[in-house]
Amino acid sequence: MTNAHSTPAVRPLRSSVSGALTGTLRVPGDKSISHRALMFGAVAMGETTIHGLLEGEDVLNTAAAMRALGAAAACTDGVWRVRGVGLGGLAEPAQVLDMGNSGTAARLLVGLVASHPITTFFTGDGSLVKRPMARVIGPLEKMGASFVSRAGGRLPMAVLGSDKTVPITYRLPVPSAQVKSAVLLCGLNTAGVTTVIESEPTRDHSELMLRHFGATVSVETLEDGALAVSVTGQPELTGRTIHVPADPSSAAFPAVAALLRPDSEVVLTDVGMNPRRTGLYDTLVEMGADIAFENRRDQAGEPVADLRVRGSRLKGVVVPADRAPSMIDEYPILAVAASYAEGTTVMLGLKELRVKESDRLAMVAEGLVRCGVKVEVGADDSLTVHGTGRPPQGGGVIATAMDHRIAMSFLVMGMGSVEPVQVDDSAFIDTSFPGFVGLMNGLGAKIAGV
Ligand code: S3P
């Protein structure tokens, strides 16, 4: 799945009902933080040391891209070392950068190279070439970069960067940390102050980590409640040590699995608890989930905790639209949890789900229907799931559409449903959660090849 020019082998899997889940688990490192650690390390002076980097396909593609842009990035004994080229020092890659399945890698890197006087070609896999890049092209053109893309601002695309970019103030038309980061990263190598205004707060890993590397990033609350995030251009960035927390978006799968299986008790260690990422956990607690957030602490500027999750009876809730940015990747697994809950769960404001690795709103609804769950997709991009308080029927073969989170969510679905659930392809799970099947089976899941 990493290379747009080769077709990965399709790997169907089946998940059958399991007993109680038990055990302690550290899920792999945070994907958002891992991408940023490699990218920022590559434009800092000196060496950046990264502990716990996610070695999923998406992040490995970012590492390869940073090497193609002139930085050194390699792993020895589980520790990644990046030797940066210094801000403004990225070199023109000789080859097209293939970002595989990753929208984050593509959009952030487009922003980073836009303020360098180099031409960079980007492509991606069958999912990524369908996803909108116009959302980053628009503001970056205003800053002085040029683009040649396919119709509708789709990859493959050439970025004609410039060393004469100008700072802008840009109000995000969609709540997107990727777009915010792309503009801030272009601003990083642009003289003056670049500001992004967001009406709904999105994940702030770029802001936190840029500060960690020595940049000046300020955040101001405007009269209308929006946040103005500003970066002062052309700072001296210095290589740092980074400890990547376990990814709360990956921890969501064993956490929900443990909730759904009676008498389970699972501990998930070191999970990132950045408040801009924890919407799923807030929602599960509202639904009646027994989750204890233990040993809360700070790890290199990011809050983390160990989560003790016990089998629970869940009830339906209404999830407000303004919570979406803090749980944008977690709706598929929440929808699975909702199908086991007693009562109706309404998830509002899901428009952005339509432009993820798949049209997640459509794929989740379709998969739930195949498992015998009553659902409605509203014209307002809401999703309503009618839980009965009893395990859903299951039995469906789920189309995963190159989407890792659809695959993992429905494998969790099969752990408690009356009939097993099959996913048509699990290969893309490696983009974000390598080792998923082994780790889940280690807790007591029954996931196997078909
Ligand atoms: C990410 C931001 C989110 C999220 C993605 C990772 C990031 O996308 O869905 O998985 O690392 O900035 P948007 O910002 O486009 O919503």
Short mmCIF file of C-alpha atoms and ligand atoms in Angstrom, two decimals, residues 31-32 36 104 107 135 175-178 203 328-329 352 356 405, ligand 1:
data_model
loop_
_atom_site.label_atom_id
_atom_site.label_comp_id
_atom_site.label_asym_id
_atom_site.label_seq_id
_atom_site.Cartn_x
_atom_site.Cartn_y
_atom_site.Cartn_z
CA LYS A 31 0.75 8.85 13.95
CA SER A 32 0.27 12.62 13.95
CA ARG A 36 5.74 15.81 12.66
CA THR A 104 -1.31 14.05 6.75
CA ARG A 107 -0.58 17.95 3.10
CA ARG A 135 -7.71 22.98 0.68
CA PRO A 175 -11.74 22.44 10.74
CA SER A 176 -8.51 20.71 9.70
CA ALA A 177 -5.25 20.35 11.57
CA GLN A 178 -3.66 19.26 8.32
CA ARG A 203 -5.24 19.03 17.21
CA ILE A 328 -12.52 12.90 13.86
CA ASP A 329 -10.80 9.55 13.29
CA GLU A 352 -15.33 15.79 7.00
CA LYS A 356 -10.91 10.65 4.78
CA ARG A 405 -9.89 2.36 10.48
C1 S3P B 1 -4.36 14.72 11.31
C2 S3P B 1 -5.49 15.48 11.21
C3 S3P B 1 -6.82 14.95 10.90
C4 S3P B 1 -6.89 13.44 11.04
C5 S3P B 1 -5.69 12.75 10.49
C6 S3P B 1 -4.42 13.25 11.16
C7 S3P B 1 -3.07 15.37 11.61
O1 S3P B 1 -7.15 15.31 9.56
O2 S3P B 1 -8.04 12.93 10.41
O3 S3P B 1 -5.78 11.35 10.66
O4 S3P B 1 -2.11 14.67 11.96
O5 S3P B 1 -3.00 16.61 11.51
P1 S3P B 1 -7.81 16.77 9.25
O6 S3P B 1 -6.96 17.74 9.93
O7 S3P B 1 -7.78 16.94 7.78
O8 S3P B 1 -9.20 16.66 9.80
#
